[in-house]
Each structure stands twice: as structure tokens, then as C-alpha cells.
Amino acid sequence: MEIEALYHEYKTPLFSLAYRMLGSVMDAEDVVQDAFLSYDQLPDRSAIRNERAYLYKIVTNRCLDLLRSSARKRELYVGPWLPEPLIDNGSIDPSDEYLQRESISTAYLLLLQQLGAVERAVFLLREIFHYSFGEISEIVGKSSVNCRQIFHRARNSIHFDPAEHPPLPIAEEKVKAFVNSMFEGNMRKLLELVGENVVMYSDGGGKAKAAQVPVAGFDLVFKLIQNLLKMYEGRFALDFLLVNGSPGLMLVTDDGDRHVYSFAFRHGKIRSIYSVANPDKLRHL
């Protein structure tokens, strides 16, 4: 198959794998581009029987290398670490099986981060991309029996119920009602929308103003957001958009600073609020 046809067919699923592995839009794009360049520069491709498996192997190994090299940097990261937000700018096909919104949500990506690098690769290749354990063993360089054990261990450690997230129209309605209630200071309405044990995670990476620990509890989260609104009063614009497959929003100040918000739900109420303000994680927007 010609390289252009391969790129058209496999770019989205390969990006989807790399993004879930790394939690970085920019790194995932670089890994995928590098994989196709490496494939195109092979002196003889006639010996490759399965181009798809070959490309997945390149991307998986590049991701594993990146995760190993960045492990120390992650340990020294200032404050909570959140994945780079994936914004739907109209280029994402919501029917694409590899970009189903539940499995690219911020909450799901954070669960994946709890897995080791190889564990994450095995889990994703099986759970999302439906590879056989024999195929996975060739990609990650472990026996198929070992891959099966790794997968079951990983699946047992990830507790994620996509049914907790309301349908898109309802989630969008709740997010907009949450924002309006914040502006109005409508505590009664907020208590209907937000769980008492809500937690807010703010990722500034030491480069933007952000809480350096998760803020837990309705009262503290309300106070934090109110302080943010007062700080930028009259000096910001809000855009509602899809963030990681779900309704979210972006706040842009007149200084050009950006905060991208996404939400997780439980029992119909907002249980987690994720805010990314680290400018390094927003350069792709």
C-alpha cells in the first residue's frame, strides 16, 4: 500500500493510541508523523506482511521510550498533572470507534496514567484496538501468556463506568447551567448540579496561576472559582466547546491566558472539575 493511503487509513487510530498512552496531543502527533516517516524511509518494505501491525509497533515503542525518558520530569511536575485537552474543532468524527468520547475523557485518561507504561500499552491494544494477545506479544516483546495476565491485571485496576456520564445534550445543559449559576452566585442551583464531594484539579505546571493541590469539597471549590472570576472580572471571554469528547469550556483573558475546563459526573452531578492552564499544554489550540 502506498504511504499516502496508509496515512489516510491509520493516522486517526495511531494518534488515538499515542494520545491515550502519553496524554499529550503534540507528542502524539509527533510520534505518528515519525512512525510514517520511519516507514517511508525503509529501504525495502516488501518483507513487511502486515503494515498495520508494523505501524502500531513503531508507535507503541516510541510512546514507551517517551514515557521512560519523561518519568523523572513527571515526578518533578509542579501541582496536579492533567492530560493536554483534546478540543473538537470540527475535525473529529464522533462516529470514529477509536475516538469514542468515554475513552478519551479526562477522567479515563487519568485512570490510564495509573498503569505502568507497558501495562497501558497492553491494555489499550486489547481493550480499544482489539488486538489478539499473540499480536500484542509481538508489539510489546512479551509472551502472549504474559500479555494476557498484564491485561487482566490492568482491567481489574481500572474502575470506569461510562454510564455515569450523561448523554451529550444533558451534559452540555448541566455545564452551561453550572457556569450561569456561578456567575449569579446561585447556591441552590449549584447544589443541584454539583456533588458535595466535588474535587477540582488545576494544572498550571508552575507556569500559570493554579492550586498546587486538588481542592476538595463544594464550599472550597465554589470559593476558588469565585476568586478566579473576580480576579478576571470584565477581562475574559468564555467559549463552550467539546473537550475530550464532552462538553467543556475555555476561558481566555485579555492578556491571552487560557484555562480549559472539562468535567466528570456521578449520579447526574458534577463530581470532578479539571482545569488546564499550563501554556505548554495549550500551544496546540
PDB file of C-alpha atoms in Angstrom, residues 37-181:
ATOM      1  CA  LEU A  37       8.493   8.853   8.166  1.00  0.00           C
ATOM      2  CA  SER A  38      10.344   5.821   9.518  1.00  0.00           C
ATOM      3  CA  TYR A  39       8.150   3.505   7.479  1.00  0.00           C
ATOM      4  CA  ASP A  40       8.594   5.584   4.315  1.00  0.00           C
ATOM      5  CA  GLN A  41      12.378   5.589   4.691  1.00  0.00           C
ATOM      6  CA  LEU A  42      12.702   1.801   4.900  1.00  0.00           C
ATOM      7  CA  PRO A  43      14.978   0.619   2.058  1.00  0.00           C
ATOM      8  CA  ASP A  44      12.813  -2.456   1.421  1.00  0.00           C
ATOM      9  CA  ARG A  45       9.193  -2.745   2.588  1.00  0.00           C
ATOM     10  CA  SER A  46       8.433  -5.921   0.668  1.00  0.00           C
ATOM     11  CA  ALA A  47       9.190  -8.106   3.701  1.00  0.00           C
ATOM     12  CA  ILE A  48       6.506  -6.390   5.820  1.00  0.00           C
ATOM     13  CA  ARG A  49       3.444  -8.643   5.691  1.00  0.00           C
ATOM     14  CA  ASN A  50       1.236  -6.565   7.987  1.00  0.00           C
ATOM     15  CA  GLU A  51       1.657  -2.799   7.604  1.00  0.00           C
ATOM     16  CA  ARG A  52      -0.943  -2.054  10.306  1.00  0.00           C
ATOM     17  CA  ALA A  53       0.846  -4.151  12.934  1.00  0.00           C
ATOM     18  CA  TYR A  54       4.204  -2.687  11.899  1.00  0.00           C
ATOM     19  CA  LEU A  55       2.957   0.899  12.337  1.00  0.00           C
ATOM     20  CA  TYR A  56       1.318   0.106  15.674  1.00  0.00           C
ATOM     21  CA  LYS A  57       4.579  -1.438  16.854  1.00  0.00           C
ATOM     22  CA  ILE A  58       6.561   1.676  15.897  1.00  0.00           C
ATOM     23  CA  VAL A  59       4.079   3.985  17.634  1.00  0.00           C
ATOM     24  CA  THR A  60       3.890   1.802  20.765  1.00  0.00           C
ATOM     25  CA  ASN A  61       7.669   1.607  21.097  1.00  0.00           C
ATOM     26  CA  ARG A  62       8.075   5.362  20.527  1.00  0.00           C
ATOM     27  CA  CYS A  63       5.489   6.009  23.246  1.00  0.00           C
ATOM     28  CA  LEU A  64       7.215   3.626  25.666  1.00  0.00           C
ATOM     29  CA  ASP A  65      10.551   5.359  25.021  1.00  0.00           C
ATOM     30  CA  LEU A  66       8.984   8.789  25.623  1.00  0.00           C
ATOM     31  CA  LEU A  67       7.308   7.656  28.841  1.00  0.00           C
ATOM     32  CA  ARG A  68      10.564   6.237  30.188  1.00  0.00           C
ATOM     33  CA  SER A  69      12.527   9.378  29.319  1.00  0.00           C
ATOM     34  CA  SER A  70       9.907  11.692  30.841  1.00  0.00           C
ATOM     35  CA  ALA A  71       9.342   9.738  34.067  1.00  0.00           C
ATOM     36  CA  ARG A  72      11.702  11.947  36.079  1.00  0.00           C
ATOM     37  CA  LYS A  73      10.143  15.120  34.670  1.00  0.00           C
ATOM     38  CA  ARG A  74       6.716  13.873  35.731  1.00  0.00           C
ATOM     39  CA  GLU A  75       7.970  13.270  39.280  1.00  0.00           C
ATOM     40  CA  LEU A  76       9.136  16.899  39.487  1.00  0.00           C
ATOM     41  CA  TYR A  77       5.973  18.349  37.937  1.00  0.00           C
ATOM     42  CA  VAL A  78       4.542  21.267  39.927  1.00  0.00           C
ATOM     43  CA  GLY A  79       0.982  20.604  41.110  1.00  0.00           C
ATOM     44  CA  PRO A  80      -1.547  18.159  39.649  1.00  0.00           C
ATOM     45  CA  TRP A  81      -0.737  16.723  36.223  1.00  0.00           C
ATOM     46  CA  LEU A  82      -3.579  16.632  33.688  1.00  0.00           C
ATOM     47  CA  PRO A  83      -3.529  15.495  30.049  1.00  0.00           C
ATOM     48  CA  GLU A  84      -3.407  18.069  27.295  1.00  0.00           C
ATOM     49  CA  PRO A  85      -7.017  18.847  26.350  1.00  0.00           C
ATOM     50  CA  LEU A  86      -8.194  17.437  23.050  1.00  0.00           C
ATOM     51  CA  ILE A  87     -10.503  20.050  21.551  1.00  0.00           C
ATOM     52  CA  ASP A  88     -13.067  19.174  18.889  1.00  0.00           C
ATOM     53  CA  ASN A  89     -12.536  21.817  16.221  1.00  0.00           C
ATOM     54  CA  GLY A  90     -14.778  20.041  13.756  1.00  0.00           C
ATOM     55  CA  SER A  91     -12.084  17.653  12.533  1.00  0.00           C
ATOM     56  CA  ILE A  92     -13.015  14.828  14.915  1.00  0.00           C
ATOM     57  CA  ASP A  93     -15.545  12.345  13.605  1.00  0.00           C
ATOM     58  CA  PRO A  94     -17.732  11.440  16.617  1.00  0.00           C
ATOM     59  CA  SER A  95     -18.627   8.128  14.952  1.00  0.00           C
ATOM     60  CA  ASP A  96     -14.973   7.052  14.818  1.00  0.00           C
ATOM     61  CA  GLU A  97     -14.683   3.986  17.034  1.00  0.00           C
ATOM     62  CA  TYR A  98     -11.149   4.943  18.081  1.00  0.00           C
ATOM     63  CA  LEU A  99     -12.194   8.365  19.393  1.00  0.00           C
ATOM     64  CA  GLN A 100     -15.288   7.368  21.360  1.00  0.00           C
ATOM     65  CA  ARG A 101     -15.810  10.092  23.920  1.00  0.00           C
ATOM     66  CA  GLU A 102     -15.860   7.912  27.048  1.00  0.00           C
ATOM     67  CA  SER A 103     -12.385   6.515  26.405  1.00  0.00           C
ATOM     68  CA  ILE A 104     -10.769   9.890  25.688  1.00  0.00           C
ATOM     69  CA  SER A 105     -12.405  11.681  28.618  1.00  0.00           C
ATOM     70  CA  THR A 106     -10.080  13.367  31.088  1.00  0.00           C
ATOM     71  CA  ALA A 107     -11.235  11.021  33.846  1.00  0.00           C
ATOM     72  CA  TYR A 108     -10.444   7.940  31.741  1.00  0.00           C
ATOM     73  CA  LEU A 109      -7.032   9.253  30.691  1.00  0.00           C
ATOM     74  CA  LEU A 110      -6.145   9.871  34.338  1.00  0.00           C
ATOM     75  CA  LEU A 111      -7.056   6.276  35.170  1.00  0.00           C
ATOM     76  CA  LEU A 112      -4.737   5.109  32.377  1.00  0.00           C
ATOM     77  CA  GLN A 113      -1.917   7.141  33.928  1.00  0.00           C
ATOM     78  CA  GLN A 114      -2.128   4.893  36.987  1.00  0.00           C
ATOM     79  CA  LEU A 115      -0.930   1.973  34.860  1.00  0.00           C
ATOM     80  CA  GLY A 116       2.707   1.338  34.074  1.00  0.00           C
ATOM     81  CA  ALA A 117       3.823   2.133  30.540  1.00  0.00           C
ATOM     82  CA  VAL A 118       3.787  -1.470  29.249  1.00  0.00           C
ATOM     83  CA  GLU A 119       0.580  -2.205  31.163  1.00  0.00           C
ATOM     84  CA  ARG A 120      -1.048   0.779  29.485  1.00  0.00           C
ATOM     85  CA  ALA A 121       0.074  -0.344  26.031  1.00  0.00           C
ATOM     86  CA  VAL A 122      -1.205  -3.901  26.504  1.00  0.00           C
ATOM     87  CA  PHE A 123      -4.498  -2.709  27.963  1.00  0.00           C
ATOM     88  CA  LEU A 124      -5.177  -0.224  25.145  1.00  0.00           C
ATOM     89  CA  LEU A 125      -4.149  -2.570  22.338  1.00  0.00           C
ATOM     90  CA  ARG A 126      -6.591  -5.154  23.655  1.00  0.00           C
ATOM     91  CA  GLU A 127      -9.430  -3.032  25.074  1.00  0.00           C
ATOM     92  CA  ILE A 128      -9.654  -0.285  22.432  1.00  0.00           C
ATOM     93  CA  PHE A 129      -7.955  -1.746  19.355  1.00  0.00           C
ATOM     94  CA  HIS A 130      -8.991  -5.400  19.813  1.00  0.00           C
ATOM     95  CA  TYR A 131      -5.627  -6.971  19.046  1.00  0.00           C
ATOM     96  CA  SER A 132      -5.179 -10.645  19.911  1.00  0.00           C
ATOM     97  CA  PHE A 133      -2.744 -11.448  22.698  1.00  0.00           C
ATOM     98  CA  GLY A 134      -0.480 -13.087  20.120  1.00  0.00           C
ATOM     99  CA  GLU A 135      -0.351  -9.842  18.124  1.00  0.00           C
ATOM    100  CA  ILE A 136       0.185  -7.770  21.270  1.00  0.00           C
ATOM    101  CA  SER A 137       3.085 -10.011  22.311  1.00  0.00           C
ATOM    102  CA  GLU A 138       4.869  -9.200  19.044  1.00  0.00           C
ATOM    103  CA  ILE A 139       4.293  -5.474  19.524  1.00  0.00           C
ATOM    104  CA  VAL A 140       5.481  -5.185  23.149  1.00  0.00           C
ATOM    105  CA  GLY A 141       8.020  -8.028  23.133  1.00  0.00           C
ATOM    106  CA  LYS A 142       6.423 -10.176  25.839  1.00  0.00           C
ATOM    107  CA  SER A 143       4.839 -13.636  25.704  1.00  0.00           C
ATOM    108  CA  SER A 144       1.134 -13.876  24.883  1.00  0.00           C
ATOM    109  CA  VAL A 145       0.519 -15.519  28.279  1.00  0.00           C
ATOM    110  CA  ASN A 146       2.249 -12.620  29.999  1.00  0.00           C
ATOM    111  CA  CYS A 147       0.248 -10.112  27.936  1.00  0.00           C
ATOM    112  CA  ARG A 148      -2.983 -11.825  28.929  1.00  0.00           C
ATOM    113  CA  GLN A 149      -2.023 -11.580  32.615  1.00  0.00           C
ATOM    114  CA  ILE A 150      -0.983  -7.929  32.248  1.00  0.00           C
ATOM    115  CA  PHE A 151      -4.293  -7.099  30.560  1.00  0.00           C
ATOM    116  CA  HIS A 152      -6.475  -8.720  33.207  1.00  0.00           C
ATOM    117  CA  ARG A 153      -4.485  -7.082  35.985  1.00  0.00           C
ATOM    118  CA  ALA A 154      -4.839  -3.686  34.310  1.00  0.00           C
ATOM    119  CA  ARG A 155      -8.558  -4.105  33.644  1.00  0.00           C
ATOM    120  CA  ASN A 156      -9.186  -5.066  37.260  1.00  0.00           C
ATOM    121  CA  SER A 157      -7.420  -1.909  38.450  1.00  0.00           C
ATOM    122  CA  ILE A 158      -9.386   0.472  36.222  1.00  0.00           C
ATOM    123  CA  HIS A 159     -12.832   1.218  37.595  1.00  0.00           C
ATOM    124  CA  PHE A 160     -14.614   3.284  34.991  1.00  0.00           C
ATOM    125  CA  ASP A 161     -18.339   3.308  34.274  1.00  0.00           C
ATOM    126  CA  PRO A 162     -19.170   5.220  31.069  1.00  0.00           C
ATOM    127  CA  ALA A 163     -22.846   5.135  32.068  1.00  0.00           C
ATOM    128  CA  GLU A 164     -22.023   7.672  34.811  1.00  0.00           C
ATOM    129  CA  HIS A 165     -21.617  10.350  32.151  1.00  0.00           C
ATOM    130  CA  PRO A 166     -24.942  11.794  30.946  1.00  0.00           C
ATOM    131  CA  PRO A 167     -25.720  11.991  27.212  1.00  0.00           C
ATOM    132  CA  LEU A 168     -24.078  14.906  25.409  1.00  0.00           C
ATOM    133  CA  PRO A 169     -27.127  17.219  25.304  1.00  0.00           C
ATOM    134  CA  ILE A 170     -27.801  16.754  29.021  1.00  0.00           C
ATOM    135  CA  ALA A 171     -24.124  17.184  29.943  1.00  0.00           C
ATOM    136  CA  GLU A 172     -23.993  20.373  27.869  1.00  0.00           C
ATOM    137  CA  GLU A 173     -27.098  21.690  29.617  1.00  0.00           C
ATOM    138  CA  LYS A 174     -25.600  20.941  33.040  1.00  0.00           C
ATOM    139  CA  VAL A 175     -22.266  22.596  32.224  1.00  0.00           C
ATOM    140  CA  LYS A 176     -23.969  25.757  30.958  1.00  0.00           C
ATOM    141  CA  ALA A 177     -26.273  25.828  33.989  1.00  0.00           C
ATOM    142  CA  PHE A 178     -23.214  25.411  36.229  1.00  0.00           C
ATOM    143  CA  VAL A 179     -21.462  28.390  34.618  1.00  0.00           C
ATOM    144  CA  ASN A 180     -24.572  30.599  34.795  1.00  0.00           C
ATOM    145  CA  SER A 181     -25.121  29.679  38.440  1.00  0.00           C
TER     146      SER A 181
END
